[in-house]
Short mmCIF file of C-alpha atoms and ligand atoms in Angstrom, two decimals:
data_model
loop_
_atom_site.label_atom_id
_atom_site.label_comp_id
_atom_site.label_asym_id
_atom_site.label_seq_id
_atom_site.Cartn_x
_atom_site.Cartn_y
_atom_site.Cartn_z
CA MET A 1 -17.83 -91.66 50.20
CA PRO A 2 -16.26 -89.84 53.09
CA THR A 3 -18.34 -87.20 54.81
CA THR A 4 -17.86 -83.74 53.41
CA SER A 5 -18.89 -80.44 54.85
CA THR A 6 -21.67 -78.59 53.06
CA ALA A 7 -19.26 -75.84 52.10
CA ARG A 8 -17.26 -78.29 50.09
CA ARG A 9 -17.93 -79.20 46.55
CA THR A 10 -19.72 -82.52 46.13
CA PRO A 11 -18.02 -84.62 43.46
CA PRO A 12 -20.27 -85.27 40.45
CA ARG A 13 -21.85 -88.71 40.24
CA THR A 14 -20.65 -90.56 37.22
CA PRO A 15 -21.93 -93.60 35.40
CA CYS A 16 -18.48 -95.00 34.70
CA SER A 17 -17.64 -96.34 38.14
CA ILE A 18 -16.83 -99.79 36.80
CA ALA A 19 -14.03 -98.46 34.58
CA PRO A 20 -10.65 -99.77 35.71
CA PRO A 21 -8.63 -97.38 37.87
CA ASP A 22 -5.73 -97.16 35.43
CA LEU A 23 -8.08 -96.08 32.63
CA LEU A 24 -9.64 -93.46 34.89
CA ALA A 25 -6.18 -92.28 35.88
CA ARG A 26 -5.26 -91.89 32.23
CA VAL A 27 -8.43 -89.88 31.55
CA ALA A 28 -7.63 -87.71 34.57
CA ARG A 29 -4.17 -87.03 33.19
CA GLN A 30 -5.05 -86.47 29.56
CA GLY A 31 -8.72 -85.48 29.37
CA THR A 32 -10.41 -82.09 29.32
CA PRO A 33 -10.93 -80.46 32.74
CA GLU A 34 -14.51 -81.83 32.77
CA GLN A 35 -13.38 -85.36 31.90
CA ARG A 36 -10.61 -85.04 34.48
CA ASP A 37 -13.02 -84.08 37.28
CA ALA A 38 -15.42 -86.87 36.39
CA ALA A 39 -12.65 -89.45 36.21
CA LEU A 40 -11.26 -88.40 39.59
CA ALA A 41 -14.72 -88.55 41.13
CA ALA A 42 -15.20 -92.02 39.68
CA LEU A 43 -11.88 -93.11 41.10
CA ALA A 44 -12.89 -91.82 44.50
CA ALA A 45 -16.27 -93.55 44.31
CA SER A 46 -15.17 -96.93 43.02
CA ALA A 47 -11.91 -97.78 44.62
CA SER A 48 -11.53 -99.23 48.09
CA MET A 49 -10.50 -96.77 50.76
CA ARG A 50 -6.88 -97.89 50.71
CA THR A 51 -6.50 -98.04 46.92
CA GLN A 52 -8.35 -94.76 46.60
CA ARG A 53 -6.03 -92.96 48.99
CA SER A 54 -2.90 -94.06 47.21
CA LEU A 55 -4.33 -93.44 43.73
CA LEU A 56 -5.65 -90.03 44.65
CA SER A 57 -2.43 -88.93 46.27
CA ARG A 58 -0.57 -90.05 43.15
CA MET A 59 -2.95 -88.12 40.89
CA ARG A 60 -2.65 -85.08 43.12
CA LEU A 61 1.11 -85.14 42.67
CA GLU A 62 0.83 -85.44 38.91
CA LEU A 63 -1.91 -82.87 38.39
CA GLY A 64 -0.49 -80.26 40.72
CA ALA A 65 -1.83 -77.30 42.59
CA GLU A 66 -4.69 -76.31 40.25
CA THR A 67 -6.71 -79.34 41.38
CA ALA A 68 -6.02 -78.92 45.11
CA ASN A 69 -9.58 -77.88 45.98
CA LEU A 70 -11.08 -80.75 44.05
CA PHE A 71 -8.88 -83.19 45.95
CA ALA A 72 -9.88 -81.68 49.27
CA GLY A 73 -13.48 -82.58 48.38
CA LEU A 74 -12.64 -86.07 47.16
CA GLU A 75 -10.49 -87.11 50.05
CA GLY A 76 -12.96 -86.27 52.76
CA ALA A 77 -12.33 -84.47 56.05
CA SER A 78 -9.16 -82.41 55.74
CA PRO A 79 -6.14 -83.69 57.61
CA THR A 80 -5.40 -81.76 60.76
CA ARG A 81 -1.97 -80.70 61.95
CA ARG A 82 -1.40 -81.78 65.53
CA GLN A 83 1.72 -80.90 67.45
CA THR A 84 3.00 -80.20 70.94
CA VAL A 85 6.32 -78.65 71.97
CA TYR A 86 7.95 -79.52 75.32
CA ASP A 87 10.89 -78.13 77.28
CA ASN A 88 13.32 -80.91 78.26
CA GLU A 89 14.90 -78.54 80.80
CA SER A 90 18.39 -80.07 80.25
CA GLN A 91 17.23 -83.47 81.50
CA GLY A 92 18.33 -85.50 78.47
CA ARG A 93 16.90 -88.85 77.42
CA SER A 94 15.43 -89.83 80.75
CA GLY A 95 13.48 -86.56 80.93
CA LEU A 96 11.68 -86.79 77.56
CA PRO A 97 9.49 -85.22 76.52
CA GLY A 98 9.62 -82.70 79.42
CA THR A 99 7.28 -79.88 80.40
CA ARG A 100 4.49 -79.04 77.96
CA LYS A 101 4.94 -75.53 76.56
CA ARG A 102 2.86 -75.07 73.42
CA GLY A 103 0.12 -77.06 71.68
CA GLU A 104 -1.32 -76.75 68.19
CA ASP A 105 -3.74 -73.90 68.78
CA ASP A 106 -1.74 -72.07 71.44
CA PRO A 107 -0.22 -68.61 70.82
CA PRO A 108 3.56 -68.06 70.88
CA VAL A 109 5.25 -68.38 74.27
CA ASP A 110 8.17 -66.57 75.90
CA ASP A 111 10.82 -69.00 74.62
CA ALA A 112 12.25 -68.54 71.13
CA SER A 113 13.30 -72.21 70.86
CA VAL A 114 9.78 -73.42 71.61
CA ASN A 115 8.34 -71.09 68.97
CA SER A 116 10.98 -72.04 66.40
CA ALA A 117 10.29 -75.74 66.91
CA TYR A 118 6.58 -75.03 66.54
CA ASP A 119 6.99 -72.99 63.34
CA GLY A 120 9.47 -75.39 61.72
CA THR A 121 7.27 -78.38 62.50
CA ALA A 122 4.25 -76.57 61.06
CA ALA A 123 6.13 -75.66 57.86
CA THR A 124 7.24 -79.28 57.47
CA TYR A 125 3.76 -80.69 58.06
CA ASP A 126 2.33 -78.19 55.58
CA LEU A 127 4.82 -79.11 52.84
CA LEU A 128 4.02 -82.80 53.29
CA GLN A 129 0.27 -82.27 53.42
CA GLN A 130 -0.32 -79.44 50.97
CA VAL A 131 2.18 -80.44 48.29
CA PHE A 132 2.43 -84.21 48.60
CA GLY A 133 -0.92 -85.06 50.17
CA ARG A 134 0.71 -86.78 53.14
CA ASP A 135 -1.01 -86.42 56.51
CA SER A 136 1.97 -86.19 58.91
CA LEU A 137 5.05 -88.42 59.03
CA ASP A 138 3.18 -91.71 59.06
CA GLY A 139 0.58 -90.62 56.51
CA ALA A 140 -2.06 -91.21 59.17
CA GLY A 141 -2.07 -87.92 61.05
CA MET A 142 0.31 -88.75 63.89
CA GLU A 143 0.90 -85.96 66.40
CA LEU A 144 4.28 -84.26 66.07
CA ILE A 145 6.10 -84.01 69.40
CA SER A 146 9.16 -81.80 69.89
CA SER A 147 11.42 -81.28 72.89
CA VAL A 148 13.76 -78.28 72.99
CA HIS A 149 16.62 -77.55 75.45
CA TYR A 150 17.59 -81.24 75.37
CA GLY A 151 20.57 -82.03 77.64
CA VAL A 152 23.23 -79.45 78.49
CA ASP A 153 24.67 -77.46 75.54
CA PHE A 154 23.88 -80.51 73.40
CA ASP A 155 25.37 -80.14 69.89
CA ASN A 156 22.76 -82.09 67.94
CA ALA A 157 19.14 -82.50 66.89
CA PHE A 158 17.45 -85.73 65.84
CA TRP A 159 14.22 -87.66 65.34
CA ASN A 160 14.39 -90.41 67.96
CA GLY A 161 11.77 -92.63 66.35
CA ALA A 162 8.94 -91.12 68.36
CA GLN A 163 9.66 -87.41 68.63
CA MET A 164 12.00 -84.53 67.77
CA VAL A 165 14.90 -83.67 70.08
CA TYR A 166 16.76 -80.36 69.85
CA GLY A 167 19.90 -79.40 71.77
CA ASP A 168 20.80 -75.78 72.45
CA GLY A 169 24.32 -76.15 71.03
CA SER A 170 27.57 -75.51 72.87
CA GLY A 171 28.90 -72.46 71.05
CA GLN A 172 31.93 -74.66 70.18
CA LEU A 173 30.37 -76.53 67.24
CA PHE A 174 26.88 -75.06 66.85
CA VAL A 175 25.85 -71.49 67.56
CA LYS A 176 23.68 -71.54 70.69
CA GLY A 177 19.99 -71.73 69.80
CA ALA A 178 20.65 -72.01 66.05
CA LEU A 179 19.69 -75.60 65.25
CA VAL A 180 15.99 -75.32 66.01
CA GLN A 181 15.79 -72.00 64.14
CA ALA A 182 16.97 -73.58 60.88
CA LEU A 183 13.88 -74.65 58.92
CA ASP A 184 15.86 -77.04 56.75
CA VAL A 185 17.32 -78.72 59.86
CA VAL A 186 13.83 -79.19 61.30
CA GLY A 187 12.55 -80.49 57.95
CA HIS A 188 15.59 -82.77 57.59
CA GLU A 189 15.04 -84.36 60.98
CA LEU A 190 11.29 -84.79 60.58
CA PHE A 191 11.76 -86.34 57.15
CA HIS A 192 13.83 -89.09 58.79
CA GLY A 193 10.45 -89.98 60.30
CA VAL A 194 8.82 -90.16 56.86
CA THR A 195 11.64 -92.36 55.59
CA SER A 196 11.32 -94.66 58.59
CA PHE A 197 7.62 -95.17 57.75
CA THR A 198 8.29 -95.76 54.03
CA ALA A 199 11.58 -96.88 52.40
CA ASP A 200 13.09 -97.35 55.89
CA LEU A 201 16.57 -97.02 54.41
CA THR A 202 19.15 -98.84 56.54
CA TYR A 203 21.40 -96.25 58.16
CA SER A 204 24.71 -97.56 56.89
CA LYS A 205 26.92 -96.82 53.86
CA GLN A 206 24.97 -96.17 50.62
CA SER A 207 21.47 -96.87 51.91
CA GLY A 208 22.31 -94.64 54.88
CA ALA A 209 23.63 -91.92 52.58
CA LEU A 210 20.31 -92.12 50.67
CA ASN A 211 18.46 -91.79 53.98
CA GLU A 212 20.52 -88.63 54.61
CA HIS A 213 19.97 -87.46 51.05
CA PHE A 214 16.16 -87.62 51.19
CA SER A 215 16.21 -85.70 54.48
CA ASP A 216 18.42 -83.01 52.93
CA VAL A 217 16.15 -82.77 49.89
CA PHE A 218 12.92 -82.36 51.84
CA GLY A 219 14.57 -80.22 54.53
CA SER A 220 15.72 -77.86 51.79
CA LEU A 221 12.27 -77.93 50.20
CA VAL A 222 10.63 -76.95 53.50
CA LYS A 223 12.86 -73.89 53.56
CA GLN A 224 12.50 -73.06 49.87
CA ARG A 225 8.72 -73.28 50.01
CA HIS A 226 8.51 -71.23 53.20
CA LEU A 227 10.58 -68.52 51.49
CA ASP A 228 8.73 -69.05 48.18
CA GLN A 229 12.06 -69.44 46.39
CA THR A 230 12.62 -70.64 42.85
CA VAL A 231 15.53 -72.99 42.14
CA ASP A 232 17.66 -69.98 41.20
CA GLU A 233 16.86 -68.10 44.39
CA ALA A 234 17.51 -71.02 46.78
CA ASP A 235 20.93 -71.23 48.49
CA TRP A 236 20.96 -75.07 48.32
CA LEU A 237 22.69 -75.14 51.71
CA ILE A 238 21.67 -77.25 54.69
CA GLY A 239 21.86 -75.56 58.08
CA ALA A 240 23.26 -72.23 56.92
CA GLY A 241 24.40 -70.22 59.93
CA THR A 242 24.15 -73.06 62.44
CA LEU A 243 27.90 -73.75 62.71
CA VAL A 244 30.09 -71.30 64.60
CA PRO A 245 31.36 -68.91 61.90
CA SER A 246 35.01 -69.97 62.29
CA MET A 247 34.01 -73.45 61.06
CA GLY A 248 32.07 -72.53 57.96
CA LYS A 249 28.86 -71.30 56.40
CA ALA A 250 26.70 -74.45 56.58
CA LEU A 251 26.61 -78.21 57.19
CA ARG A 252 26.25 -79.20 53.55
CA SER A 253 26.01 -77.70 50.10
CA MET A 254 23.74 -79.55 47.68
CA SER A 255 24.93 -77.54 44.69
CA GLU A 256 28.67 -77.77 45.49
CA PRO A 257 29.22 -80.68 47.88
CA GLY A 258 32.45 -80.37 49.85
CA THR A 259 32.37 -76.57 50.16
CA ALA A 260 30.10 -76.00 53.16
CA TYR A 261 32.73 -75.84 55.93
CA ASP A 262 36.43 -76.20 56.57
CA GLY A 263 37.10 -79.94 56.31
CA ASP A 264 33.86 -80.78 54.45
CA ARG A 265 34.64 -84.11 52.78
CA GLN A 266 31.45 -84.48 50.72
CA PRO A 267 32.14 -85.79 47.20
CA ALA A 268 30.31 -84.32 44.20
CA ASP A 269 30.49 -87.49 42.12
CA MET A 270 31.12 -91.25 42.33
CA ALA A 271 34.78 -90.88 41.31
CA HIS A 272 35.32 -89.30 44.73
CA TYR A 273 33.09 -91.66 46.77
CA VAL A 274 34.52 -92.01 50.29
CA ASP A 275 34.46 -95.67 51.34
CA LEU A 276 34.30 -95.71 55.14
CA PRO A 277 33.60 -98.73 57.35
CA ASP A 278 30.45 -98.91 59.47
CA ASP A 279 32.11 -99.97 62.71
CA ASN A 280 30.70 -97.85 65.59
CA ASP A 281 33.72 -95.56 65.37
CA PRO A 282 32.34 -92.02 65.62
CA ARG A 283 34.91 -90.89 63.04
CA ASN A 284 33.36 -93.16 60.42
CA ASP A 285 29.80 -91.88 60.74
CA ASN A 286 27.92 -95.13 60.04
CA GLY A 287 30.00 -95.66 56.92
CA GLY A 288 30.05 -92.07 55.69
CA VAL A 289 26.32 -91.41 55.57
CA HIS A 290 26.74 -87.62 55.88
CA THR A 291 29.66 -87.69 53.43
CA ASN A 292 28.49 -89.61 50.38
CA SER A 293 25.02 -88.07 50.49
CA GLY A 294 26.72 -85.25 48.57
CA ILE A 295 26.49 -87.36 45.39
CA PRO A 296 22.69 -87.85 45.25
CA ASN A 297 22.24 -84.35 46.73
CA ARG A 298 23.98 -82.86 43.72
CA ALA A 299 21.92 -85.06 41.38
CA PHE A 300 18.75 -83.60 42.89
CA TYR A 301 20.09 -80.07 42.57
CA LEU A 302 20.92 -80.70 38.89
CA VAL A 303 17.41 -82.05 38.20
CA ALA A 304 15.71 -79.20 40.04
CA THR A 305 17.71 -76.50 38.28
CA ALA A 306 17.26 -78.19 34.89
CA LEU A 307 13.49 -78.20 35.36
CA GLY A 308 13.37 -74.68 36.84
CA GLY A 309 10.61 -73.01 38.84
CA HIS A 310 9.81 -74.31 42.32
CA ALA A 311 11.87 -77.38 43.19
CA TRP A 312 9.07 -78.97 45.19
CA GLU A 313 6.64 -79.04 42.28
CA THR A 314 8.26 -81.55 39.94
CA ALA A 315 11.72 -82.60 41.16
CA GLY A 316 10.35 -82.84 44.72
CA ALA A 317 7.32 -84.83 43.56
CA ILE A 318 9.54 -87.33 41.70
CA TRP A 319 11.78 -87.76 44.74
CA TYR A 320 8.82 -87.96 47.12
CA ARG A 321 7.20 -90.78 45.19
CA THR A 322 10.53 -92.59 44.90
CA VAL A 323 11.24 -92.66 48.64
CA THR A 324 7.65 -93.36 49.70
CA GLU A 325 6.74 -95.96 47.08
CA ARG A 326 9.74 -97.32 45.21
CA LEU A 327 12.76 -97.99 47.40
CA GLY A 328 13.50 -100.83 49.80
CA SER A 329 15.59 -100.57 52.95
CA LEU A 330 18.84 -101.70 51.29
CA ALA A 331 18.54 -99.47 48.22
CA GLN A 332 21.81 -98.24 46.70
CA PHE A 333 22.51 -95.10 44.63
CA SER A 334 21.89 -97.06 41.40
CA ASP A 335 18.42 -98.06 42.67
CA ALA A 336 17.60 -94.43 43.45
CA ALA A 337 18.74 -93.48 39.94
CA ALA A 338 16.66 -96.20 38.25
CA GLN A 339 13.54 -95.45 40.30
CA THR A 340 13.65 -91.67 40.01
CA MET A 341 14.02 -92.07 36.22
CA ASP A 342 11.08 -94.45 36.08
CA VAL A 343 8.91 -92.16 38.21
CA ALA A 344 9.99 -89.16 36.12
CA SER A 345 8.70 -90.88 32.98
CA SER A 346 5.15 -90.44 34.22
CA PHE A 347 5.76 -86.68 34.36
CA GLY A 348 7.08 -86.48 30.80
CA ASP A 349 10.03 -87.04 28.50
CA ALA A 350 11.82 -83.84 29.49
CA GLU A 351 11.58 -84.75 33.17
CA ARG A 352 12.90 -88.24 32.56
CA ALA A 353 15.77 -86.88 30.45
CA ALA A 354 16.73 -84.35 33.12
CA VAL A 355 16.85 -87.06 35.80
CA GLU A 356 18.94 -89.38 33.65
CA LYS A 357 21.37 -86.57 32.75
CA ALA A 358 21.86 -85.68 36.41
CA TRP A 359 22.66 -89.22 37.53
CA ARG A 360 25.14 -89.46 34.63
CA GLU A 361 26.78 -86.22 35.61
CA VAL A 362 27.42 -87.43 39.17
CA GLY A 363 28.68 -90.76 37.84
CA VAL A 364 26.02 -93.03 39.30
CA LEU A 365 24.94 -93.92 35.74
CA THR A 366 27.82 -94.75 33.47
CA MET B 1 44.32 -89.62 84.66
CA LYS B 2 42.91 -88.36 81.37
CA VAL B 3 39.48 -88.60 79.74
CA SER B 4 39.00 -88.11 75.98
CA VAL B 5 35.57 -87.80 74.43
CA VAL B 6 35.37 -88.21 70.65
CA ARG B 7 31.96 -87.27 69.24
CA GLY B 8 30.92 -87.90 65.63
CA GLY B 9 27.80 -88.62 63.61
CA GLY B 10 24.97 -86.31 64.62
CA LEU B 11 23.18 -84.29 61.98
CA ALA B 12 26.47 -82.75 60.83
CA GLY B 13 28.74 -85.79 60.60
CA ILE B 14 31.56 -83.68 62.09
CA THR B 15 33.95 -85.31 64.57
CA THR B 16 35.32 -83.47 67.60
CA ARG B 17 37.65 -84.44 70.45
CA THR B 18 37.42 -83.08 73.98
CA GLU B 19 40.14 -83.94 76.51
CA LEU B 20 40.70 -83.25 80.16
CA SER B 21 43.65 -84.31 82.33
CA ALA B 22 43.47 -84.40 86.09
CA SER B 23 46.93 -82.78 86.14
CA ALA B 24 45.39 -79.61 84.67
CA LEU B 25 42.97 -79.32 87.61
CA GLY B 26 43.30 -77.96 91.11
CA GLU B 27 43.17 -80.42 93.99
CA GLU B 28 39.44 -80.07 94.65
CA ASP B 29 38.41 -80.33 90.98
CA ALA B 30 40.78 -83.27 90.48
CA HIS B 31 39.03 -85.05 93.32
CA THR B 32 35.60 -84.35 91.80
CA PHE B 33 36.90 -85.55 88.42
CA THR B 34 38.02 -88.85 89.97
CA GLU B 35 34.61 -89.24 91.58
CA LYS B 36 32.79 -88.52 88.30
CA VAL B 37 34.97 -91.01 86.44
CA ARG B 38 34.35 -93.67 89.08
CA ALA B 39 30.58 -93.00 88.99
CA ALA B 40 30.57 -93.26 85.19
CA GLY B 41 31.55 -96.92 85.50
CA LEU B 42 33.59 -96.88 82.30
CA ARG B 43 35.53 -99.95 83.35
CA GLU B 44 32.29 -101.92 83.51
CA ALA B 45 30.74 -100.41 80.37
CA ARG B 46 29.56 -103.04 77.91
CA PRO B 47 31.02 -103.08 74.38
CA ALA B 48 29.24 -101.05 71.73
CA GLY B 49 26.04 -102.67 70.52
CA GLY B 50 25.90 -104.05 66.98
CA GLY B 51 23.89 -102.80 64.04
CA PRO B 52 23.36 -99.34 62.58
CA SER B 53 22.31 -96.50 64.85
CA GLY B 54 19.21 -94.43 64.22
CA PRO B 55 19.62 -91.38 61.97
CA ASP B 56 21.70 -88.47 63.23
CA ARG B 57 22.52 -89.92 66.63
CA THR B 58 25.69 -88.56 68.19
CA LEU B 59 28.27 -91.36 68.30
CA TYR B 60 30.54 -91.30 71.37
CA GLU B 61 33.93 -92.79 72.08
CA VAL B 62 34.99 -92.23 75.67
CA VAL B 63 38.58 -93.17 76.51
CA LEU B 64 39.82 -93.31 80.08
CA ASP B 65 43.60 -93.34 80.43
CA ASP B 66 44.51 -94.00 84.05
CA SER B 67 48.30 -94.23 84.36
CA GLY B 68 48.57 -96.19 81.11
CA SER B 69 45.58 -98.44 81.80
CA VAL B 70 43.29 -97.56 78.88
CA VAL B 71 39.54 -98.28 78.74
CA ARG B 72 37.66 -97.38 75.56
CA SER B 73 33.83 -97.35 75.40
CA ARG B 74 31.44 -96.45 72.58
CA PHE B 75 27.86 -95.25 72.85
CA THR B 76 25.11 -93.47 70.91
CA ASP B 77 22.51 -90.95 72.06
CA ASP B 78 20.14 -93.91 72.48
CA ASP B 79 22.27 -95.86 74.94
CA LEU B 80 24.62 -93.34 76.57
CA PRO B 81 24.32 -94.15 80.28
CA GLU B 82 23.18 -91.27 82.50
CA SER B 83 26.36 -91.54 84.56
CA VAL B 84 28.55 -91.20 81.46
CA ARG B 85 26.44 -88.29 80.24
CA ARG B 86 27.04 -86.51 83.55
CA LEU B 87 30.79 -87.07 83.24
CA VAL B 88 30.82 -85.77 79.64
CA GLU B 89 28.80 -82.68 80.59
CA TRP B 90 31.12 -82.01 83.50
CA VAL B 91 34.22 -82.31 81.29
CA ASP B 92 32.60 -80.02 78.69
CA ALA B 93 32.04 -77.36 81.32
CA ARG B 94 35.67 -77.29 82.62
CA PRO B 95 37.66 -74.37 81.23
CA GLU B 96 40.81 -76.55 81.43
CA ARG B 97 39.53 -79.03 78.82
CA SER B 98 40.77 -78.90 75.22
CA HIS B 99 38.35 -79.06 72.32
CA THR B 100 39.50 -79.80 68.77
CA ARG B 101 38.20 -80.95 65.41
CA GLU B 102 39.21 -84.44 64.43
CA ARG B 103 39.81 -85.36 60.81
ZN1 ZN C 401 20.04 -86.82 59.01
#
């Protein structure tokens, strides 16, 4: 057993530690609260560290928030958020990360971009850890590094494989200072890190559009959870207010793809899929990865609104398990449909039906 | 002499075009422009690397048109040479440059 602090509840010893994990998992799902606690404790006591972690994080997803304290006791020392924000001071790639400005336990500093990066990173870590039981992007507590003021008036933000990079924006495409202030943009970029450690979806055409899609989903969920919004209260936009107003309201709309800005080409269903080559031409965007993501984005929106409540609780949990456990790097839309339906079955018939209906509505299932 | 910078990809997937002609500049700025272009080494730039880029990287196409002799180079945020970055930033900062959306 992992060490636990004295303040924490000690899991009850149980005599059934030789029961197979799948039986224990079934008892945990279907038993009385007492049977559930005993079964979870037995799982924690009997399984190897690695098996235990994956089983427990799966059970946590299925059983939801009411068992959060129990899981904290079972999983040992609580994961710790670790992050540092740097100022790139316009130096670009060769100057990364830059000058250290704020670490995890430091108070706010006199630079709004530094504080926004800090807060957005914290909100993203907390969604991953508190809702999905994931300790940072790699699931192993990696420190989250951010650099703000990257380059000169740089109109972009991205996860470079090791850290976050935020430009200030030029005022021509992005409002100056806006990118790092958008929680869903921060969550989107950091989730590219999660995807790289899990499904590692190849950034080209459909698998690339799925990579984009999962980042939009979890970026939106970071924002929705921070604002404590239900599916009806959420705006389902990505990067609202980051574009200069003459261009449009947001980068993407998950509820109505193709309506976010003037010239938004996102399709809402497969009949309007935009087949672009992946040929290094900047106009073709790796084969339309930010275009065709509109199709799975709308499927997620349809599932979340069909299920109601907080999108991160069930729809988010289904999508989280799909990207972290089910998909390979060359997955296509049809694979995402099949796997989200299969994962949804373990949540219930209504959940599975909602997922299937959504993929039909966007034309991925025919 | 004219330099066009087409930028796409990025987190938005929106493509823009920025252009600057030496003819739009005063004598001193035109001289600096020529120097920046020479320092960028676009004529020697290697062809774009193969394979998909990392997520949300800006994709660059830099075209140098020098009296009809056209050199086109493509880069991403991961491999944009420092000298080309300095040229792009200089062009961006010139009030004489044009900046448009590209469909
Ligand atoms: Zn992205």
